[in-house]
PDB file of C-alpha atoms in Angstrom:
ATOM      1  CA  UNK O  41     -23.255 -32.524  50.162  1.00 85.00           C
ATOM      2  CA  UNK O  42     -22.953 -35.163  47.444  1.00 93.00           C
ATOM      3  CA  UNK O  43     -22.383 -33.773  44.129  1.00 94.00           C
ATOM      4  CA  UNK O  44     -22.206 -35.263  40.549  1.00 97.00           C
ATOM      5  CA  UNK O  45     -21.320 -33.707  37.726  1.00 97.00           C
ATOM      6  CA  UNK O  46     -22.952 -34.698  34.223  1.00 98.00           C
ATOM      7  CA  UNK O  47     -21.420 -33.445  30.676  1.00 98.00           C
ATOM      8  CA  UNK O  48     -23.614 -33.097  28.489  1.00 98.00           C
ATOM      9  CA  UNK O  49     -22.151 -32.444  24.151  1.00 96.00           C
ATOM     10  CA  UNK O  50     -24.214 -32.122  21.757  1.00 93.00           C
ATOM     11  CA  UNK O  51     -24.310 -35.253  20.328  1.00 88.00           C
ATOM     12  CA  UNK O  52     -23.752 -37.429  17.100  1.00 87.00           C
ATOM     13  CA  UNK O  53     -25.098 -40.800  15.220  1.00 87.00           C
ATOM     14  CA  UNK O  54     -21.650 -41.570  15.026  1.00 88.00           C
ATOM     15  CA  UNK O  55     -19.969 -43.791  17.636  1.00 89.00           C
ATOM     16  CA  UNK O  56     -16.555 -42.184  17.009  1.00 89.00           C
ATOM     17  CA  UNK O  57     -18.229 -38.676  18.288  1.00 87.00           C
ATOM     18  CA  UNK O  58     -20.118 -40.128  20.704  1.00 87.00           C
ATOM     19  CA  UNK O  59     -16.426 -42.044  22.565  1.00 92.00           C
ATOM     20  CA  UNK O  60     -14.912 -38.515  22.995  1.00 95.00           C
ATOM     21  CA  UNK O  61     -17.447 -37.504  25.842  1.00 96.00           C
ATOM     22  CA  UNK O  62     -16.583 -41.338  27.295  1.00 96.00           C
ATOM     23  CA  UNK O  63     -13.392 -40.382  27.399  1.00 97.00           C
ATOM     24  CA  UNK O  64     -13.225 -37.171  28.831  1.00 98.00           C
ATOM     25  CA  UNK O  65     -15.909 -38.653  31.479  1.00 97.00           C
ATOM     26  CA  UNK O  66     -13.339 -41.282  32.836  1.00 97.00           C
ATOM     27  CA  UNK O  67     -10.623 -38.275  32.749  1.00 97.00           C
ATOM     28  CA  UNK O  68     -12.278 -36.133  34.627  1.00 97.00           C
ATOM     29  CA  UNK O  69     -13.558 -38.689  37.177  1.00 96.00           C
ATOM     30  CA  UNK O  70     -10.643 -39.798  37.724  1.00 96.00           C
ATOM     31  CA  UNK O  71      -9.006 -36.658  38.505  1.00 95.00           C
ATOM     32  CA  UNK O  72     -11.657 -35.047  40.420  1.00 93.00           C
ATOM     33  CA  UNK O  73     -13.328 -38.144  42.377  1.00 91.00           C
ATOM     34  CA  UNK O  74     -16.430 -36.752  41.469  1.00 95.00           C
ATOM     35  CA  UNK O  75     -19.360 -38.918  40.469  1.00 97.00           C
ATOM     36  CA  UNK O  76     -20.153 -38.633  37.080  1.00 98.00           C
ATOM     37  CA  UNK O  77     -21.921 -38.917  33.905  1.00 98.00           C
ATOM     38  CA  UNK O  78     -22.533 -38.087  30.391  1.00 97.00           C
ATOM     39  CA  UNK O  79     -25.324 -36.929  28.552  1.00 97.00           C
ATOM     40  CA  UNK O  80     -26.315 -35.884  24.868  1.00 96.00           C
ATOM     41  CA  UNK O  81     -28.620 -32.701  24.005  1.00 95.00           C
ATOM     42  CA  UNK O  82     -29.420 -34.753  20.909  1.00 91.00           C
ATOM     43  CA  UNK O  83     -28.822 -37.225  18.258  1.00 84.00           C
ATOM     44  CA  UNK O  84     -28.634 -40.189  20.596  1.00 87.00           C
ATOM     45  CA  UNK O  85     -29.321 -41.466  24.355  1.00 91.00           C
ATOM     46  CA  UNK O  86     -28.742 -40.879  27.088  1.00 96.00           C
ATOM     47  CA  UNK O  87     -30.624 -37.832  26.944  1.00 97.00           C
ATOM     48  CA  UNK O  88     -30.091 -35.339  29.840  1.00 98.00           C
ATOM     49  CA  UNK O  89     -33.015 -36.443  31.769  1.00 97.00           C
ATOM     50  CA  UNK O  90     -31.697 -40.008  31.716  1.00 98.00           C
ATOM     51  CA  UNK O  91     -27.787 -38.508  32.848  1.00 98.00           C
ATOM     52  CA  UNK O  92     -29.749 -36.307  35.437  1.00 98.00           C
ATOM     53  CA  UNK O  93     -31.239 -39.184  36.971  1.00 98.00           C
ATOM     54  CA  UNK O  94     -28.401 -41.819  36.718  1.00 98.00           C
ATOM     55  CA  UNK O  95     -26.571 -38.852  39.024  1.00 98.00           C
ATOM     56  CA  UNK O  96     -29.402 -38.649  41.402  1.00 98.00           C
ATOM     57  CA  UNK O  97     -29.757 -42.671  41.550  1.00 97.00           C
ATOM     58  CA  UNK O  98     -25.603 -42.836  42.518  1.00 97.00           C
ATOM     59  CA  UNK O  99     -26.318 -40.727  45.167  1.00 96.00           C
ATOM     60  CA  UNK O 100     -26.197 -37.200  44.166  1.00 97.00           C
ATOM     61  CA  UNK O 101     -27.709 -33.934  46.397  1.00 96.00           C
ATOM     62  CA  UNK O 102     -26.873 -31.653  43.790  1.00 95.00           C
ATOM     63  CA  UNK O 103     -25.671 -32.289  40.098  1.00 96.00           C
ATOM     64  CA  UNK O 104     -23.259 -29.684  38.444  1.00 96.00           C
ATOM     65  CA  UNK O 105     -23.987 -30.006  34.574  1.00 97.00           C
ATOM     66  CA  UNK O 106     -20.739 -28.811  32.615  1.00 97.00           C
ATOM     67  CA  UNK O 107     -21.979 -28.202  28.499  1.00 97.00           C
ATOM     68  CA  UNK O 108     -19.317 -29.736  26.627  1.00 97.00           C
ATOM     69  CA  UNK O 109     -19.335 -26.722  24.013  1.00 96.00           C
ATOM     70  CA  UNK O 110     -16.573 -24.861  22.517  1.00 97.00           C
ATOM     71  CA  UNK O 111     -18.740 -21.735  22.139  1.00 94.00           C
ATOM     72  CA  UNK O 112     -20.919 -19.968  24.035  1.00 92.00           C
ATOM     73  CA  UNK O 113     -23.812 -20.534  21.619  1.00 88.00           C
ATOM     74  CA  UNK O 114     -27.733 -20.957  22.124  1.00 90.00           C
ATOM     75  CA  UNK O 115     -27.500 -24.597  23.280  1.00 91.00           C
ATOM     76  CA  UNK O 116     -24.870 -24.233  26.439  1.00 91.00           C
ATOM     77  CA  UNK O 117     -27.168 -21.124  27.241  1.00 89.00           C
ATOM     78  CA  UNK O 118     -30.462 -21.964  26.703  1.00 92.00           C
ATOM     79  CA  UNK O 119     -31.294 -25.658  25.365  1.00 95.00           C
ATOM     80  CA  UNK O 120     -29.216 -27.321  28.097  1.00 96.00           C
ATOM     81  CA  UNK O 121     -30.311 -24.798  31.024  1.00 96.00           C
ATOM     82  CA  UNK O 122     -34.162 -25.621  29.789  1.00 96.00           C
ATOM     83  CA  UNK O 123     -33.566 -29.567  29.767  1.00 96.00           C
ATOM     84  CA  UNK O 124     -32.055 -29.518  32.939  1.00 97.00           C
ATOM     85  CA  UNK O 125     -34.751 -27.651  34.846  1.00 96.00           C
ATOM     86  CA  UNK O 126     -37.355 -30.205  33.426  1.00 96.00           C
ATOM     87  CA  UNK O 127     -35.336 -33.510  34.121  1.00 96.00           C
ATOM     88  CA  UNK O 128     -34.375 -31.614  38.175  1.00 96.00           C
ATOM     89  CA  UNK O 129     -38.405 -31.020  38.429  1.00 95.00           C
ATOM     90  CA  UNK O 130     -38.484 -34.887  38.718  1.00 95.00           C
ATOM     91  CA  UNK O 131     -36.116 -34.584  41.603  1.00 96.00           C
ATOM     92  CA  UNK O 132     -37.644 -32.218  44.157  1.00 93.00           C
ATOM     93  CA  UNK O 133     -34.722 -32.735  46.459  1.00 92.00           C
ATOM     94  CA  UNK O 134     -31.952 -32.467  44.580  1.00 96.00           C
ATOM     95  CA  UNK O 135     -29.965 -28.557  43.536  1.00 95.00           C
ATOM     96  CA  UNK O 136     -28.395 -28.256  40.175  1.00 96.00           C
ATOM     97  CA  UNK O 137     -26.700 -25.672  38.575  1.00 94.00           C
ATOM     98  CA  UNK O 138     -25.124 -25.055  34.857  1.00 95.00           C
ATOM     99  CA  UNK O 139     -21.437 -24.038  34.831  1.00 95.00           C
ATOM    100  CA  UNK O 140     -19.793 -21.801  31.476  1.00 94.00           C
ATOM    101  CA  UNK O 141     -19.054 -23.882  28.813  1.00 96.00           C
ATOM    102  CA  UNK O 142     -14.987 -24.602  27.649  1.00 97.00           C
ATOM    103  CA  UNK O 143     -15.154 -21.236  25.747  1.00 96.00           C
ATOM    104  CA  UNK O 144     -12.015 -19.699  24.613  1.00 97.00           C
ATOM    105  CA  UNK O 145      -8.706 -21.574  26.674  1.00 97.00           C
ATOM    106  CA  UNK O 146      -5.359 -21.415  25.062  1.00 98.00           C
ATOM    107  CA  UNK O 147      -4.892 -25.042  26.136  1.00 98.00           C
ATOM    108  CA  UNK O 148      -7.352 -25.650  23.152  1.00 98.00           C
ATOM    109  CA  UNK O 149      -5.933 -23.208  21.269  1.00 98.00           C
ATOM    110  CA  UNK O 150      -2.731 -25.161  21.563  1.00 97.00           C
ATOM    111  CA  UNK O 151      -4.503 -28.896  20.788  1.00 97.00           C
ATOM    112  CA  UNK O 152      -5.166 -27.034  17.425  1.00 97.00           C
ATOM    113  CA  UNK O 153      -1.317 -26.495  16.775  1.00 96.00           C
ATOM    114  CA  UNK O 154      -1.021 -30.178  17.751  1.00 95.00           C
ATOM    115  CA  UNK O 155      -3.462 -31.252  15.223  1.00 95.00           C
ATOM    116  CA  UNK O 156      -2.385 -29.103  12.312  1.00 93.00           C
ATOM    117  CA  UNK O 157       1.256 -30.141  13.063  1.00 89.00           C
ATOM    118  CA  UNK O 158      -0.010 -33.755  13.028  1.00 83.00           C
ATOM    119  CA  UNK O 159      -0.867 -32.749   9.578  1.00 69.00           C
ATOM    120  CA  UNK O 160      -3.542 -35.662   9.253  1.00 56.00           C
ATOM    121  CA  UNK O 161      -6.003 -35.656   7.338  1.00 56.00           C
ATOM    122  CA  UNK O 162      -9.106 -36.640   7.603  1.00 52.00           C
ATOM    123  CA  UNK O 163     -10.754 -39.842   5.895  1.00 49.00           C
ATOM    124  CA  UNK O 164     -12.740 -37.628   3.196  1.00 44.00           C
ATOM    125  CA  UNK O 165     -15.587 -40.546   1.033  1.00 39.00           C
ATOM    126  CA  UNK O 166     -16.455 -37.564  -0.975  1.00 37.00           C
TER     127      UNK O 166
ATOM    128  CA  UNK Z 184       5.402 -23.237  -0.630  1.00 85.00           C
ATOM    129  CA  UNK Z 185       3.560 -20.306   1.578  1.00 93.00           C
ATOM    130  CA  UNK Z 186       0.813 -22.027   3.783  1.00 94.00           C
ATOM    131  CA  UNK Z 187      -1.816 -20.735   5.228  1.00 97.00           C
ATOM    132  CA  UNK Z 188      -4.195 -21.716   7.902  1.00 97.00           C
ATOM    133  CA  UNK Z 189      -8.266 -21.859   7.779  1.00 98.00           C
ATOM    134  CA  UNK Z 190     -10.165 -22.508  10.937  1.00 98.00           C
ATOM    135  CA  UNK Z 191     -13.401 -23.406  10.534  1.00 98.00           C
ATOM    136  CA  UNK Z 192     -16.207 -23.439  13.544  1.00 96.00           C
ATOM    137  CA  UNK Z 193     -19.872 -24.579  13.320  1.00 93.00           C
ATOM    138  CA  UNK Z 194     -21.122 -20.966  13.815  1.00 88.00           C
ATOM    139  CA  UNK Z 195     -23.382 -18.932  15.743  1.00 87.00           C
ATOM    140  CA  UNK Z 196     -25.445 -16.136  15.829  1.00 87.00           C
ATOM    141  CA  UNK Z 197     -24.242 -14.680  18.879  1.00 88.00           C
ATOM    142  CA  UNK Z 198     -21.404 -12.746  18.522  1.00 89.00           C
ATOM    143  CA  UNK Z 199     -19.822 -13.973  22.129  1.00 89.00           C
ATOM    144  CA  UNK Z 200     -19.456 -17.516  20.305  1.00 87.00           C
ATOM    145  CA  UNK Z 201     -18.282 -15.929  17.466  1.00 87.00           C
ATOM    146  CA  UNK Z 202     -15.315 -13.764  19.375  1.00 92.00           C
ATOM    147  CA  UNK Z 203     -14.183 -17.387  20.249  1.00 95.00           C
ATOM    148  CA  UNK Z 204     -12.887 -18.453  17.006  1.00 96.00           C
ATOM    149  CA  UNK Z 205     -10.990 -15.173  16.656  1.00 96.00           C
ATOM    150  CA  UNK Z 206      -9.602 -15.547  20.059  1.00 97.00           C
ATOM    151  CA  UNK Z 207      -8.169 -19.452  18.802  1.00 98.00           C
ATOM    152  CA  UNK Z 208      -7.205 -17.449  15.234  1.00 97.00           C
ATOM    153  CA  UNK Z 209      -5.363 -14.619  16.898  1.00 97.00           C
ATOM    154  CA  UNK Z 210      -3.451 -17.115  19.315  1.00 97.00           C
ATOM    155  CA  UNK Z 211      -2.296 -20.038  16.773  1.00 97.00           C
ATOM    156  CA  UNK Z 212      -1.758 -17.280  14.241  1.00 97.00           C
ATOM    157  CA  UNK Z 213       0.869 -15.319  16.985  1.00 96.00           C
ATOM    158  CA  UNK Z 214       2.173 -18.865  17.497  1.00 95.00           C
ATOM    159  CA  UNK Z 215       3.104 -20.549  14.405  1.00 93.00           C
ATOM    160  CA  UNK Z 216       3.924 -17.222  12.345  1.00 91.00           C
ATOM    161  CA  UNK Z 217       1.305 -18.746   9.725  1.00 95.00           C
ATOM    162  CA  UNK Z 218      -1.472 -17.181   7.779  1.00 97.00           C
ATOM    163  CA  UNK Z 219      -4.721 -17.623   9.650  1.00 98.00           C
ATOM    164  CA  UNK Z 220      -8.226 -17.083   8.517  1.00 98.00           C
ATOM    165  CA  UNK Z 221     -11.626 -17.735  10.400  1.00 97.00           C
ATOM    166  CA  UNK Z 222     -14.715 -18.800   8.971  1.00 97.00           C
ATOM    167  CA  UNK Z 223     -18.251 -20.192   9.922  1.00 96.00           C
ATOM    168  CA  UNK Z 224     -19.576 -23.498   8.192  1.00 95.00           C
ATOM    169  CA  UNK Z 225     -23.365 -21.860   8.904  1.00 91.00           C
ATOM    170  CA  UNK Z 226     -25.255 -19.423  11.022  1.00 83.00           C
ATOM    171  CA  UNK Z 227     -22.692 -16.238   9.996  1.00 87.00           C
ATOM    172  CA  UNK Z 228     -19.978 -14.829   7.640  1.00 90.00           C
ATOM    173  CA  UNK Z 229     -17.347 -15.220   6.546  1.00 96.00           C
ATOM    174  CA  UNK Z 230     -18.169 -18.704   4.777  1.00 97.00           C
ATOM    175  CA  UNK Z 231     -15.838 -21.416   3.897  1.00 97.00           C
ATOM    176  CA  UNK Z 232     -15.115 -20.158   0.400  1.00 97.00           C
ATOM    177  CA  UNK Z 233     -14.636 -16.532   1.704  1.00 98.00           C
ATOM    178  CA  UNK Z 234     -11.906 -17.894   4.412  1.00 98.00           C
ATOM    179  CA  UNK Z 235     -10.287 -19.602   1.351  1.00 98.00           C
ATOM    180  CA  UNK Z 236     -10.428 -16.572  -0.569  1.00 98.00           C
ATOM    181  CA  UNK Z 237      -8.409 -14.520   2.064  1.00 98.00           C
ATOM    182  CA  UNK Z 238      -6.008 -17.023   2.446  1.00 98.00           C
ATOM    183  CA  UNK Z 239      -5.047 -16.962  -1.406  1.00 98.00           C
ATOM    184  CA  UNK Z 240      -5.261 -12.960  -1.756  1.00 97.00           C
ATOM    185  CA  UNK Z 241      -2.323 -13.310   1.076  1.00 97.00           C
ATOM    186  CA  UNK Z 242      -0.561 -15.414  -1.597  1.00 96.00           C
ATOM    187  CA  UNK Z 243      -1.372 -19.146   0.377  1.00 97.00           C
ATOM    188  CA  UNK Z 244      -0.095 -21.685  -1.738  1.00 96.00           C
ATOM    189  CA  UNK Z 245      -1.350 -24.595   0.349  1.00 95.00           C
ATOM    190  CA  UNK Z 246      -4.261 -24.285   2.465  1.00 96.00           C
ATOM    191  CA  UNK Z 247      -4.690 -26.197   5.283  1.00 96.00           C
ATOM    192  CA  UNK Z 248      -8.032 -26.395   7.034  1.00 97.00           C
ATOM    193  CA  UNK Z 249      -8.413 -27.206  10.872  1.00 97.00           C
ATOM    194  CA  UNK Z 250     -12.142 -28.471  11.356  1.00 97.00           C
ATOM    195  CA  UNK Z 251     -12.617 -26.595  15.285  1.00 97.00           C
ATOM    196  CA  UNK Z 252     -14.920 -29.072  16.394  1.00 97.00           C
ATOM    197  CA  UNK Z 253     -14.795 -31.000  19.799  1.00 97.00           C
ATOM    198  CA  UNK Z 254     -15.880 -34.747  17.883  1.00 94.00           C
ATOM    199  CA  UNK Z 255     -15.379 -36.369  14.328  1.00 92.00           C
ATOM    200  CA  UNK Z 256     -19.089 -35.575  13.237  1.00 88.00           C
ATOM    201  CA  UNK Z 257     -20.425 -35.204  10.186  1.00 90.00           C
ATOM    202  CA  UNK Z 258     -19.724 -31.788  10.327  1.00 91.00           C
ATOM    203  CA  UNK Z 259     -16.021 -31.969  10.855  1.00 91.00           C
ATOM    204  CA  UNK Z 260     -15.570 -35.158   8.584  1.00 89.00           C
ATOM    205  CA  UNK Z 261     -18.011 -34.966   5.247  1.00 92.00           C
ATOM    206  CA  UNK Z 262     -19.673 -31.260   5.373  1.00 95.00           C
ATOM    207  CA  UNK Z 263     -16.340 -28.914   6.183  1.00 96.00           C
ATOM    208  CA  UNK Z 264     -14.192 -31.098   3.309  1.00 96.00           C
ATOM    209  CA  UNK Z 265     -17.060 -30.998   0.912  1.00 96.00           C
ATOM    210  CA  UNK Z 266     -17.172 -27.090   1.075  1.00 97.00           C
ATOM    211  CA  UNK Z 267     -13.485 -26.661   0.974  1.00 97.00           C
ATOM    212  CA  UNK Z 268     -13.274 -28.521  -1.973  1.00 96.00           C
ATOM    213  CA  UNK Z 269     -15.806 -26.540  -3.569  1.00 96.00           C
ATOM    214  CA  UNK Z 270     -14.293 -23.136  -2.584  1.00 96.00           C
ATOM    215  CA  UNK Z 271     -10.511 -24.798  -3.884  1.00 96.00           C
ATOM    216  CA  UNK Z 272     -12.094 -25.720  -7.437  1.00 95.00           C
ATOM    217  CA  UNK Z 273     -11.815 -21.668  -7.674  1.00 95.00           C
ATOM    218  CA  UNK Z 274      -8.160 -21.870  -7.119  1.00 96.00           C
ATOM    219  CA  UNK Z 275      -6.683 -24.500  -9.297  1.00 93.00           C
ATOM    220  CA  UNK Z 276      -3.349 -23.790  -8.335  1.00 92.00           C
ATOM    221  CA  UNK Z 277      -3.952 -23.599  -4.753  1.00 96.00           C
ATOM    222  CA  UNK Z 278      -3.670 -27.243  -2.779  1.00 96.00           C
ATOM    223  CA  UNK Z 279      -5.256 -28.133   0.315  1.00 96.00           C
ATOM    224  CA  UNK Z 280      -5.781 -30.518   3.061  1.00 94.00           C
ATOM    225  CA  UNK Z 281      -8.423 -30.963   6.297  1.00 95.00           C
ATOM    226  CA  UNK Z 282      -6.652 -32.002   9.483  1.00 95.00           C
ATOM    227  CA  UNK Z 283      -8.516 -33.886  12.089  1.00 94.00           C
ATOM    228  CA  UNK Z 284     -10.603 -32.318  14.295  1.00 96.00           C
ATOM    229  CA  UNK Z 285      -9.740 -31.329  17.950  1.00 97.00           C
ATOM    230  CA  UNK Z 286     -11.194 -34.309  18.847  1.00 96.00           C
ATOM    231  CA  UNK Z 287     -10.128 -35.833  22.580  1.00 97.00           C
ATOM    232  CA  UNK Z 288      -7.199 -34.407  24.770  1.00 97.00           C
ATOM    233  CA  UNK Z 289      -6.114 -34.177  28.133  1.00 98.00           C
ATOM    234  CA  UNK Z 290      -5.750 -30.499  27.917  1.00 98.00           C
ATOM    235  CA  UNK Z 291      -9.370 -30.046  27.040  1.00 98.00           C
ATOM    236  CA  UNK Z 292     -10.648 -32.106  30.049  1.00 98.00           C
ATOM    237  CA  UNK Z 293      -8.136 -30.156  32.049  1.00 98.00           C
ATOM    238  CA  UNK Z 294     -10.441 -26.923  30.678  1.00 97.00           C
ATOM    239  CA  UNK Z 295     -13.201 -28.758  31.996  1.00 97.00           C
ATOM    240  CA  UNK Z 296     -11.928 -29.250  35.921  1.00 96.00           C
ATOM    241  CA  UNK Z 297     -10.948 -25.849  35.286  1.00 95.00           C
ATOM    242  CA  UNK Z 298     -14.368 -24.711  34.380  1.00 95.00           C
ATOM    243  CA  UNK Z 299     -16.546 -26.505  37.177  1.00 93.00           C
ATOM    244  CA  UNK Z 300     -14.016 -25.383  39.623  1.00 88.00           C
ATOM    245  CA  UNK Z 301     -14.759 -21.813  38.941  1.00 84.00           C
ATOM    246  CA  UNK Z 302     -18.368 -22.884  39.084  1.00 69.00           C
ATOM    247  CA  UNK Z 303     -20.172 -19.927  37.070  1.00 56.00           C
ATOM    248  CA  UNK Z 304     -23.356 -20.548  36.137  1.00 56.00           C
ATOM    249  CA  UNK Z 305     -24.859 -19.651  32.745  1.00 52.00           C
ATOM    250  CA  UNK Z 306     -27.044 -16.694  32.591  1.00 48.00           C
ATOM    251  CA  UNK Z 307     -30.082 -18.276  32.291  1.00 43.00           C
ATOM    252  CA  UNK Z 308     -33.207 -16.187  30.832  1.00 39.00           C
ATOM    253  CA  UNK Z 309     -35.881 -19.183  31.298  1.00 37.00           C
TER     254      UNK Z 309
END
């Protein structure tokens, strides 16, 4: 069975924000041969029913949609489950299924003692 | 100069995404022997300016605040700075930086192979 995957993050008006999820796209592609794409809950496009169906149109027979959260909050439990159901309705054919979000990992536990050793700060216009 | 770490997540209502935070505090705070506090920018206690607090009743002379947020948003770059400046104007002798945000790293796309390999699926009440 052909499967995509699609990451969907919450999403951002800024473009910064928006070129992490690009990023870890093309990372994860790369190391898992997968097809894939990325989507945004909200804030900007594409919006999961547009990711949803640039998986089915590359070929996809069932699309494994990963939310891009840190936490296991009301949005990778229940906003991104609900969107995903409507945009798969579209696709009669095609089997989905939502995995766990990152959650707790200590390899992200140990990006934040990268950061804080980095000791940058951020650009602050306030 | 006695430093002391604040992490600072978006915030939830659900405890689960909640325990995450103090999974990353608990680590980071066994690994670099520092002061670590938790705190929510919305949604739950403790705020910003309570974190802050706690840091400087463990005698923090420099606080440095980690924005734990997957993207440079507005939340990580203008509304986490903004309140820590606020909750520092209460503790003139106190100094204190943000650090970038997680932002993109191998490690955390590793978490995400990691997760769609194990393939759980979200409970999903809808």
């Amino acid at each position: 069975m052909k499967r995509a995957l699609l990451l969907v993050d919450h999403g951002s008006r800024r473009e910064e924000a928006r070129a992490v999820l690009d990023s870890v796209a093309a990372f994860v592609r790369e190391r898992s041969g997968l097809i894939v794409h990325a989507a945004h809950l909200e804030a900007a496009p594409p919006t999961i029913a547009e990711g949803f169906e640039a998986c089915v149109r590359d070929g996809a027979e069932e699309v494994l949609v990963h939310p891009y959260f840190l936490m296991p909050g009301r949005h990778a439990a229940l906003d991104i489950p609900a969107r995903v159901r409507e945009a798969a309705g579209r696709h009669p054919g095609v089997s989905w299924r939502v995995t766990v979000p990152l959650g707790f990992h200590e390899k992200i536990a140990e990006v934040v003692l990268e950061r804080i050793q980095q000791q940058q700060e951020v650009p602050c216009a306030i």
